[in-house]
């Protein structure tokens, strides 16, 4: 039979109110001797607090909710792992909600987590700025202010009062495209992400900025997505036309789809065409893909620590760094001779 607070109070020969204050962590002052009696009695009896009752009293559960765009995507898997590791270290349970990049699903999960009085809710992906459910979600977020639930976004959604821990997606694609330009490539194609998604808009902007800086044409943009099939379809279109010098894709999976399609068609990657992606996923490492390493695990872990930490540590906007990882899917352009004996891999 479960041990109750009354049992602990009897064993310690103290009032139920005193025992409750000690075991709940209340600020009510009790002597060290009294505290010791309560703790000793609870240990002897094997008392375990009723978490549901404690949650009702605090109007908050030891639960974190992370709403992801695609649970099968390694980008979100790493973020969720970071949230879970950081949360479990402080005794919190993590619930991962797969919204399939659907604003109405995000809103439904958000409301569900609020009803379950989650301590924190994290939005792990980009958003669609021009759909009605996005505005409805924003209106719901406004009502959370002043509640016990903290909300944080891992992408800049432009929501007033919502904290952000993210990467600079514009800079990510700008830096990667600049890298290909430095290798001597001039006709650089871009495989876009899902149309209308904020992450897609930002990454395409970075590609365009780098190309415009170098006075290069930005007309080689192909519709895509964040999956392997998007890369395969874009590469097939390129094969039916004239091949560009290089391809930069919005994600590693998209880039991998392009690499596989080119190689199946007998195209040498990287000697005939360089290909690069974004994320530094495990598949990118396996495919020896040049990419941008994003701090996905760190995004989830840091966001969780900020949610669970003191308010003064809760910065409005935190941007984590990224870095280019050079591997064998890119090399110098055919008409460029590397100086100083530099390797052709780039």
JSON list of N, CA, C and O in Angstrom, two decimals, residues 86-134:
[
{"chain": "A", "resi": 86, "resn": "UNK", "atom": "N", "xyz": [18.70, 17.32, -21.56]},
{"chain": "A", "resi": 86, "resn": "UNK", "atom": "CA", "xyz": [18.75, 18.46, -20.62]},
{"chain": "A", "resi": 86, "resn": "UNK", "atom": "C", "xyz": [17.58, 18.43, -19.66]},
{"chain": "A", "resi": 86, "resn": "UNK", "atom": "O", "xyz": [17.73, 18.76, -18.48]},
{"chain": "A", "resi": 87, "resn": "UNK", "atom": "N", "xyz": [16.41, 18.03, -20.14]},
{"chain": "A", "resi": 87, "resn": "UNK", "atom": "CA", "xyz": [15.23, 17.98, -19.28]},
{"chain": "A", "resi": 87, "resn": "UNK", "atom": "C", "xyz": [15.29, 16.87, -18.26]},
{"chain": "A", "resi": 87, "resn": "UNK", "atom": "O", "xyz": [14.98, 17.08, -17.08]},
{"chain": "A", "resi": 88, "resn": "UNK", "atom": "N", "xyz": [15.71, 15.68, -18.69]},
{"chain": "A", "resi": 88, "resn": "UNK", "atom": "CA", "xyz": [15.74, 14.54, -17.76]},
{"chain": "A", "resi": 88, "resn": "UNK", "atom": "C", "xyz": [16.76, 14.76, -16.65]},
{"chain": "A", "resi": 88, "resn": "UNK", "atom": "O", "xyz": [16.59, 14.25, -15.54]},
{"chain": "A", "resi": 89, "resn": "UNK", "atom": "N", "xyz": [17.81, 15.52, -16.93]},
{"chain": "A", "resi": 89, "resn": "UNK", "atom": "CA", "xyz": [18.80, 15.82, -15.89]},
{"chain": "A", "resi": 89, "resn": "UNK", "atom": "C", "xyz": [18.19, 16.58, -14.73]},
{"chain": "A", "resi": 89, "resn": "UNK", "atom": "O", "xyz": [18.68, 16.53, -13.60]},
{"chain": "A", "resi": 90, "resn": "UNK", "atom": "N", "xyz": [17.09, 17.29, -15.00]},
{"chain": "A", "resi": 90, "resn": "UNK", "atom": "CA", "xyz": [16.39, 18.04, -13.96]},
{"chain": "A", "resi": 90, "resn": "UNK", "atom": "C", "xyz": [15.06, 17.40, -13.57]},
{"chain": "A", "resi": 90, "resn": "UNK", "atom": "O", "xyz": [14.21, 18.01, -12.93]},
{"chain": "A", "resi": 91, "resn": "UNK", "atom": "N", "xyz": [14.86, 16.14, -14.00]},
{"chain": "A", "resi": 91, "resn": "UNK", "atom": "CA", "xyz": [13.66, 15.43, -13.60]},
{"chain": "A", "resi": 91, "resn": "UNK", "atom": "C", "xyz": [12.43, 15.71, -14.45]},
{"chain": "A", "resi": 91, "resn": "UNK", "atom": "O", "xyz": [11.30, 15.50, -13.99]},
{"chain": "A", "resi": 92, "resn": "UNK", "atom": "N", "xyz": [12.62, 16.17, -15.69]},
{"chain": "A", "resi": 92, "resn": "UNK", "atom": "CA", "xyz": [11.48, 16.49, -16.56]},
{"chain": "A", "resi": 92, "resn": "UNK", "atom": "C", "xyz": [11.29, 15.42, -17.63]},
{"chain": "A", "resi": 92, "resn": "UNK", "atom": "O", "xyz": [12.27, 14.88, -18.17]},
{"chain": "A", "resi": 93, "resn": "UNK", "atom": "N", "xyz": [10.05, 15.15, -17.95]},
{"chain": "A", "resi": 93, "resn": "UNK", "atom": "CA", "xyz": [9.69, 14.23, -19.02]},
{"chain": "A", "resi": 93, "resn": "UNK", "atom": "C", "xyz": [9.45, 15.02, -20.29]},
{"chain": "A", "resi": 93, "resn": "UNK", "atom": "O", "xyz": [8.78, 16.06, -20.27]},
{"chain": "A", "resi": 94, "resn": "UNK", "atom": "N", "xyz": [10.01, 14.53, -21.42]},
{"chain": "A", "resi": 94, "resn": "UNK", "atom": "CA", "xyz": [9.85, 15.22, -22.70]},
{"chain": "A", "resi": 94, "resn": "UNK", "atom": "C", "xyz": [8.83, 14.51, -23.58]},
{"chain": "A", "resi": 94, "resn": "UNK", "atom": "O", "xyz": [8.90, 13.30, -23.77]},
{"chain": "A", "resi": 95, "resn": "UNK", "atom": "N", "xyz": [7.88, 15.28, -24.10]},
{"chain": "A", "resi": 95, "resn": "UNK", "atom": "CA", "xyz": [6.90, 14.77, -25.06]},
{"chain": "A", "resi": 95, "resn": "UNK", "atom": "C", "xyz": [7.21, 15.38, -26.42]},
{"chain": "A", "resi": 95, "resn": "UNK", "atom": "O", "xyz": [7.26, 16.60, -26.56]},
{"chain": "A", "resi": 96, "resn": "UNK", "atom": "N", "xyz": [7.43, 14.53, -27.43]},
{"chain": "A", "resi": 96, "resn": "UNK", "atom": "CA", "xyz": [7.74, 15.00, -28.78]},
{"chain": "A", "resi": 96, "resn": "UNK", "atom": "C", "xyz": [6.47, 14.92, -29.62]},
{"chain": "A", "resi": 96, "resn": "UNK", "atom": "O", "xyz": [5.86, 13.85, -29.73]},
{"chain": "A", "resi": 97, "resn": "UNK", "atom": "N", "xyz": [6.07, 16.04, -30.20]},
{"chain": "A", "resi": 97, "resn": "UNK", "atom": "CA", "xyz": [4.84, 16.13, -31.00]},
{"chain": "A", "resi": 97, "resn": "UNK", "atom": "C", "xyz": [5.20, 16.36, -32.46]},
{"chain": "A", "resi": 97, "resn": "UNK", "atom": "O", "xyz": [5.87, 17.35, -32.79]},
{"chain": "A", "resi": 98, "resn": "UNK", "atom": "N", "xyz": [4.77, 15.48, -33.35]},
{"chain": "A", "resi": 98, "resn": "UNK", "atom": "CA", "xyz": [5.08, 15.59, -34.76]},
{"chain": "A", "resi": 98, "resn": "UNK", "atom": "C", "xyz": [3.97, 16.34, -35.50]},
{"chain": "A", "resi": 98, "resn": "UNK", "atom": "O", "xyz": [2.88, 15.82, -35.69]},
{"chain": "A", "resi": 99, "resn": "UNK", "atom": "N", "xyz": [4.27, 17.58, -35.92]},
{"chain": "A", "resi": 99, "resn": "UNK", "atom": "CA", "xyz": [3.25, 18.42, -36.55]},
{"chain": "A", "resi": 99, "resn": "UNK", "atom": "C", "xyz": [3.24, 18.33, -38.07]},
{"chain": "A", "resi": 99, "resn": "UNK", "atom": "O", "xyz": [2.37, 18.92, -38.72]},
{"chain": "A", "resi": 100, "resn": "UNK", "atom": "N", "xyz": [4.22, 17.63, -38.66]},
{"chain": "A", "resi": 100, "resn": "UNK", "atom": "CA", "xyz": [4.29, 17.50, -40.13]},
{"chain": "A", "resi": 100, "resn": "UNK", "atom": "C", "xyz": [4.28, 18.87, -40.82]},
{"chain": "A", "resi": 100, "resn": "UNK", "atom": "O", "xyz": [3.69, 19.02, -41.89]},
{"chain": "A", "resi": 101, "resn": "UNK", "atom": "N", "xyz": [4.88, 19.86, -40.18]},
{"chain": "A", "resi": 101, "resn": "UNK", "atom": "CA", "xyz": [4.94, 21.23, -40.71]},
{"chain": "A", "resi": 101, "resn": "UNK", "atom": "C", "xyz": [3.54, 21.75, -41.06]},
{"chain": "A", "resi": 101, "resn": "UNK", "atom": "O", "xyz": [3.36, 22.49, -42.03]},
{"chain": "A", "resi": 102, "resn": "UNK", "atom": "N", "xyz": [2.57, 21.37, -40.26]},
{"chain": "A", "resi": 102, "resn": "UNK", "atom": "CA", "xyz": [1.17, 21.77, -40.46]},
{"chain": "A", "resi": 102, "resn": "UNK", "atom": "C", "xyz": [0.79, 22.74, -39.35]},
{"chain": "A", "resi": 102, "resn": "UNK", "atom": "O", "xyz": [0.73, 22.35, -38.19]},
{"chain": "A", "resi": 103, "resn": "UNK", "atom": "N", "xyz": [0.51, 24.01, -39.68]},
{"chain": "A", "resi": 103, "resn": "UNK", "atom": "CA", "xyz": [0.18, 25.00, -38.65]},
{"chain": "A", "resi": 103, "resn": "UNK", "atom": "C", "xyz": [-1.01, 24.62, -37.77]},
{"chain": "A", "resi": 103, "resn": "UNK", "atom": "O", "xyz": [-1.01, 24.89, -36.58]},
{"chain": "A", "resi": 104, "resn": "UNK", "atom": "N", "xyz": [-2.02, 23.96, -38.35]},
{"chain": "A", "resi": 104, "resn": "UNK", "atom": "CA", "xyz": [-3.18, 23.57, -37.55]},
{"chain": "A", "resi": 104, "resn": "UNK", "atom": "C", "xyz": [-2.80, 22.49, -36.54]},
{"chain": "A", "resi": 104, "resn": "UNK", "atom": "O", "xyz": [-3.30, 22.47, -35.41]},
{"chain": "A", "resi": 105, "resn": "UNK", "atom": "N", "xyz": [-1.88, 21.59, -36.93]},
{"chain": "A", "resi": 105, "resn": "UNK", "atom": "CA", "xyz": [-1.41, 20.56, -36.00]},
{"chain": "A", "resi": 105, "resn": "UNK", "atom": "C", "xyz": [-0.56, 21.19, -34.90]},
{"chain": "A", "resi": 105, "resn": "UNK", "atom": "O", "xyz": [-0.66, 20.79, -33.73]},
{"chain": "A", "resi": 106, "resn": "UNK", "atom": "N", "xyz": [0.25, 22.19, -35.25]},
{"chain": "A", "resi": 106, "resn": "UNK", "atom": "CA", "xyz": [1.02, 22.90, -34.23]},
{"chain": "A", "resi": 106, "resn": "UNK", "atom": "C", "xyz": [0.10, 23.54, -33.20]},
{"chain": "A", "resi": 106, "resn": "UNK", "atom": "O", "xyz": [0.35, 23.45, -31.99]},
{"chain": "A", "resi": 107, "resn": "UNK", "atom": "N", "xyz": [-0.95, 24.18, -33.67]},
{"chain": "A", "resi": 107, "resn": "UNK", "atom": "CA", "xyz": [-1.90, 24.83, -32.77]},
{"chain": "A", "resi": 107, "resn": "UNK", "atom": "C", "xyz": [-2.57, 23.81, -31.86]},
{"chain": "A", "resi": 107, "resn": "UNK", "atom": "O", "xyz": [-2.71, 24.03, -30.65]},
{"chain": "A", "resi": 108, "resn": "UNK", "atom": "N", "xyz": [-2.96, 22.67, -32.43]},
{"chain": "A", "resi": 108, "resn": "UNK", "atom": "CA", "xyz": [-3.63, 21.64, -31.63]},
{"chain": "A", "resi": 108, "resn": "UNK", "atom": "C", "xyz": [-2.70, 21.08, -30.56]},
{"chain": "A", "resi": 108, "resn": "UNK", "atom": "O", "xyz": [-3.10, 20.90, -29.40]},
{"chain": "A", "resi": 109, "resn": "UNK", "atom": "N", "xyz": [-1.45, 20.82, -30.93]},
{"chain": "A", "resi": 109, "resn": "UNK", "atom": "CA", "xyz": [-0.49, 20.30, -29.95]},
{"chain": "A", "resi": 109, "resn": "UNK", "atom": "C", "xyz": [-0.19, 21.35, -28.87]},
{"chain": "A", "resi": 109, "resn": "UNK", "atom": "O", "xyz": [-0.05, 21.01, -27.68]},
{"chain": "A", "resi": 110, "resn": "UNK", "atom": "N", "xyz": [-0.08, 22.59, -29.29]},
{"chain": "A", "resi": 110, "resn": "UNK", "atom": "CA", "xyz": [0.18, 23.66, -28.33]},
{"chain": "A", "resi": 110, "resn": "UNK", "atom": "C", "xyz": [-0.92, 23.74, -27.28]},
{"chain": "A", "resi": 110, "resn": "UNK", "atom": "O", "xyz": [-0.66, 23.81, -26.07]},
{"chain": "A", "resi": 111, "resn": "UNK", "atom": "N", "xyz": [-2.17, 23.70, -27.73]},
{"chain": "A", "resi": 111, "resn": "UNK", "atom": "CA", "xyz": [-3.30, 23.76, -26.80]},
{"chain": "A", "resi": 111, "resn": "UNK", "atom": "C", "xyz": [-3.35, 22.54, -25.89]},
{"chain": "A", "resi": 111, "resn": "UNK", "atom": "O", "xyz": [-3.67, 22.63, -24.70]},
{"chain": "A", "resi": 112, "resn": "UNK", "atom": "N", "xyz": [-3.01, 21.38, -26.45]},
{"chain": "A", "resi": 112, "resn": "UNK", "atom": "CA", "xyz": [-3.00, 20.16, -25.65]},
{"chain": "A", "resi": 112, "resn": "UNK", "atom": "C", "xyz": [-1.93, 20.24, -24.54]},
{"chain": "A", "resi": 112, "resn": "UNK", "atom": "O", "xyz": [-2.19, 19.88, -23.38]},
{"chain": "A", "resi": 113, "resn": "UNK", "atom": "N", "xyz": [-0.74, 20.73, -24.89]},
{"chain": "A", "resi": 113, "resn": "UNK", "atom": "CA", "xyz": [0.33, 20.84, -23.90]},
{"chain": "A", "resi": 113, "resn": "UNK", "atom": "C", "xyz": [-0.01, 21.86, -22.82]},
{"chain": "A", "resi": 113, "resn": "UNK", "atom": "O", "xyz": [0.34, 21.69, -21.65]},
{"chain": "A", "resi": 114, "resn": "UNK", "atom": "N", "xyz": [-0.72, 22.92, -23.21]},
{"chain": "A", "resi": 114, "resn": "UNK", "atom": "CA", "xyz": [-1.17, 23.90, -22.21]},
{"chain": "A", "resi": 114, "resn": "UNK", "atom": "C", "xyz": [-2.16, 23.26, -21.24]},
{"chain": "A", "resi": 114, "resn": "UNK", "atom": "O", "xyz": [-2.09, 23.48, -20.03]},
{"chain": "A", "resi": 115, "resn": "UNK", "atom": "N", "xyz": [-3.09, 22.47, -21.79]},
{"chain": "A", "resi": 115, "resn": "UNK", "atom": "CA", "xyz": [-4.08, 21.81, -20.95]},
{"chain": "A", "resi": 115, "resn": "UNK", "atom": "C", "xyz": [-3.44, 20.84, -19.97]},
{"chain": "A", "resi": 115, "resn": "UNK", "atom": "O", "xyz": [-3.92, 20.64, -18.86]},
{"chain": "A", "resi": 116, "resn": "UNK", "atom": "N", "xyz": [-2.31, 20.25, -20.39]},
{"chain": "A", "resi": 116, "resn": "UNK", "atom": "CA", "xyz": [-1.58, 19.33, -19.51]},
{"chain": "A", "resi": 116, "resn": "UNK", "atom": "C", "xyz": [-0.59, 20.07, -18.62]},
{"chain": "A", "resi": 116, "resn": "UNK", "atom": "O", "xyz": [0.19, 19.44, -17.92]},
{"chain": "A", "resi": 117, "resn": "UNK", "atom": "N", "xyz": [-0.64, 21.40, -18.66]},
{"chain": "A", "resi": 117, "resn": "UNK", "atom": "CA", "xyz": [0.17, 22.25, -17.79]},
{"chain": "A", "resi": 117, "resn": "UNK", "atom": "C", "xyz": [1.67, 21.92, -17.89]},
{"chain": "A", "resi": 117, "resn": "UNK", "atom": "O", "xyz": [2.37, 21.76, -16.89]},
{"chain": "A", "resi": 118, "resn": "UNK", "atom": "N", "xyz": [2.15, 21.83, -19.13]},
{"chain": "A", "resi": 118, "resn": "UNK", "atom": "CA", "xyz": [3.57, 21.60, -19.36]},
{"chain": "A", "resi": 118, "resn": "UNK", "atom": "C", "xyz": [4.38, 22.78, -18.82]},
{"chain": "A", "resi": 118, "resn": "UNK", "atom": "O", "xyz": [3.96, 23.93, -18.91]},
{"chain": "A", "resi": 119, "resn": "UNK", "atom": "N", "xyz": [5.54, 22.48, -18.29]},
{"chain": "A", "resi": 119, "resn": "UNK", "atom": "CA", "xyz": [6.41, 23.54, -17.77]},
{"chain": "A", "resi": 119, "resn": "UNK", "atom": "C", "xyz": [6.98, 24.38, -18.90]},
{"chain": "A", "resi": 119, "resn": "UNK", "atom": "O", "xyz": [7.21, 25.58, -18.74]},
{"chain": "A", "resi": 120, "resn": "UNK", "atom": "N", "xyz": [7.23, 23.75, -20.05]},
{"chain": "A", "resi": 120, "resn": "UNK", "atom": "CA", "xyz": [7.78, 24.48, -21.18]},
{"chain": "A", "resi": 120, "resn": "UNK", "atom": "C", "xyz": [7.33, 23.88, -22.50]},
{"chain": "A", "resi": 120, "resn": "UNK", "atom": "O", "xyz": [7.10, 22.66, -22.60]},
{"chain": "A", "resi": 121, "resn": "UNK", "atom": "N", "xyz": [7.19, 24.73, -23.50]},
{"chain": "A", "resi": 121, "resn": "UNK", "atom": "CA", "xyz": [6.81, 24.28, -24.85]},
{"chain": "A", "resi": 121, "resn": "UNK", "atom": "C", "xyz": [7.81, 24.89, -25.83]},
{"chain": "A", "resi": 121, "resn": "UNK", "atom": "O", "xyz": [8.04, 26.09, -25.83]},
{"chain": "A", "resi": 122, "resn": "UNK", "atom": "N", "xyz": [8.41, 24.03, -26.67]},
{"chain": "A", "resi": 122, "resn": "UNK", "atom": "CA", "xyz": [9.40, 24.49, -27.63]},
{"chain": "A", "resi": 122, "resn": "UNK", "atom": "C", "xyz": [8.91, 24.21, -29.04]},
{"chain": "A", "resi": 122, "resn": "UNK", "atom": "O", "xyz": [8.50, 23.09, -29.36]},
{"chain": "A", "resi": 123, "resn": "UNK", "atom": "N", "xyz": [8.94, 25.23, -29.90]},
{"chain": "A", "resi": 123, "resn": "UNK", "atom": "CA", "xyz": [8.64, 25.08, -31.31]},
{"chain": "A", "resi": 123, "resn": "UNK", "atom": "C", "xyz": [9.96, 24.88, -32.04]},
{"chain": "A", "resi": 123, "resn": "UNK", "atom": "O", "xyz": [10.80, 25.78, -32.08]},
{"chain": "A", "resi": 124, "resn": "UNK", "atom": "N", "xyz": [10.15, 23.69, -32.63]},
{"chain": "A", "resi": 124, "resn": "UNK", "atom": "CA", "xyz": [11.47, 23.33, -33.13]},
{"chain": "A", "resi": 124, "resn": "UNK", "atom": "C", "xyz": [11.69, 23.63, -34.61]},
{"chain": "A", "resi": 124, "resn": "UNK", "atom": "O", "xyz": [12.79, 23.41, -35.11]},
{"chain": "A", "resi": 125, "resn": "UNK", "atom": "N", "xyz": [10.70, 24.11, -35.32]},
{"chain": "A", "resi": 125, "resn": "UNK", "atom": "CA", "xyz": [10.89, 24.34, -36.75]},
{"chain": "A", "resi": 125, "resn": "UNK", "atom": "C", "xyz": [10.43, 25.70, -37.21]},
{"chain": "A", "resi": 125, "resn": "UNK", "atom": "O", "xyz": [9.96, 26.52, -36.42]},
{"chain": "A", "resi": 126, "resn": "UNK", "atom": "N", "xyz": [10.57, 25.92, -38.52]},
{"chain": "A", "resi": 126, "resn": "UNK", "atom": "CA", "xyz": [10.10, 27.16, -39.10]},
{"chain": "A", "resi": 126, "resn": "UNK", "atom": "C", "xyz": [8.57, 27.20, -39.15]},
{"chain": "A", "resi": 126, "resn": "UNK", "atom": "O", "xyz": [7.88, 26.29, -38.67]},
{"chain": "A", "resi": 127, "resn": "UNK", "atom": "N", "xyz": [8.04, 28.24, -39.76]},
{"chain": "A", "resi": 127, "resn": "UNK", "atom": "CA", "xyz": [6.58, 28.40, -39.80]},
{"chain": "A", "resi": 127, "resn": "UNK", "atom": "C", "xyz": [6.17, 28.99, -41.14]},
{"chain": "A", "resi": 127, "resn": "UNK", "atom": "O", "xyz": [7.00, 29.47, -41.92]},
{"chain": "A", "resi": 128, "resn": "UNK", "atom": "N", "xyz": [4.86, 28.92, -41.41]},
{"chain": "A", "resi": 128, "resn": "UNK", "atom": "CA", "xyz": [4.30, 29.49, -42.63]},
{"chain": "A", "resi": 128, "resn": "UNK", "atom": "C", "xyz": [3.65, 30.82, -42.27]},
{"chain": "A", "resi": 128, "resn": "UNK", "atom": "O", "xyz": [2.58, 30.84, -41.65]},
{"chain": "A", "resi": 129, "resn": "UNK", "atom": "N", "xyz": [4.27, 31.95, -42.62]},
{"chain": "A", "resi": 129, "resn": "UNK", "atom": "CA", "xyz": [3.78, 33.25, -42.16]},
{"chain": "A", "resi": 129, "resn": "UNK", "atom": "C", "xyz": [2.43, 33.68, -42.72]},
{"chain": "A", "resi": 129, "resn": "UNK", "atom": "O", "xyz": [1.76, 34.51, -42.12]},
{"chain": "A", "resi": 130, "resn": "UNK", "atom": "N", "xyz": [2.01, 33.12, -43.84]},
{"chain": "A", "resi": 130, "resn": "UNK", "atom": "CA", "xyz": [0.83, 33.65, -44.52]},
{"chain": "A", "resi": 130, "resn": "UNK", "atom": "C", "xyz": [-0.37, 32.71, -44.51]},
{"chain": "A", "resi": 130, "resn": "UNK", "atom": "O", "xyz": [-1.16, 32.69, -45.45]},
{"chain": "A", "resi": 131, "resn": "UNK", "atom": "N", "xyz": [-0.52, 31.92, -43.45]},
{"chain": "A", "resi": 131, "resn": "UNK", "atom": "CA", "xyz": [-1.69, 31.05, -43.36]},
{"chain": "A", "resi": 131, "resn": "UNK", "atom": "C", "xyz": [-2.49, 31.40, -42.10]},
{"chain": "A", "resi": 131, "resn": "UNK", "atom": "O", "xyz": [-1.91, 31.82, -41.09]},
{"chain": "A", "resi": 132, "resn": "UNK", "atom": "N", "xyz": [-3.82, 31.23, -42.13]},
{"chain": "A", "resi": 132, "resn": "UNK", "atom": "CA", "xyz": [-4.66, 31.65, -40.99]},
{"chain": "A", "resi": 132, "resn": "UNK", "atom": "C", "xyz": [-4.30, 30.99, -39.67]},
{"chain": "A", "resi": 132, "resn": "UNK", "atom": "O", "xyz": [-4.34, 31.63, -38.62]},
{"chain": "A", "resi": 133, "resn": "UNK", "atom": "N", "xyz": [-3.95, 29.69, -39.67]},
{"chain": "A", "resi": 133, "resn": "UNK", "atom": "CA", "xyz": [-3.66, 29.00, -38.42]},
{"chain": "A", "resi": 133, "resn": "UNK", "atom": "C", "xyz": [-2.41, 29.54, -37.74]},
{"chain": "A", "resi": 133, "resn": "UNK", "atom": "O", "xyz": [-2.27, 29.43, -36.52]},
{"chain": "A", "resi": 134, "resn": "UNK", "atom": "N", "xyz": [-1.50, 30.13, -38.52]},
{"chain": "A", "resi": 134, "resn": "UNK", "atom": "CA", "xyz": [-0.32, 30.75, -37.92]},
{"chain": "A", "resi": 134, "resn": "UNK", "atom": "C", "xyz": [-0.72, 31.94, -37.07]},
{"chain": "A", "resi": 134, "resn": "UNK", "atom": "O", "xyz": [-0.21, 32.14, -35.97]}
]
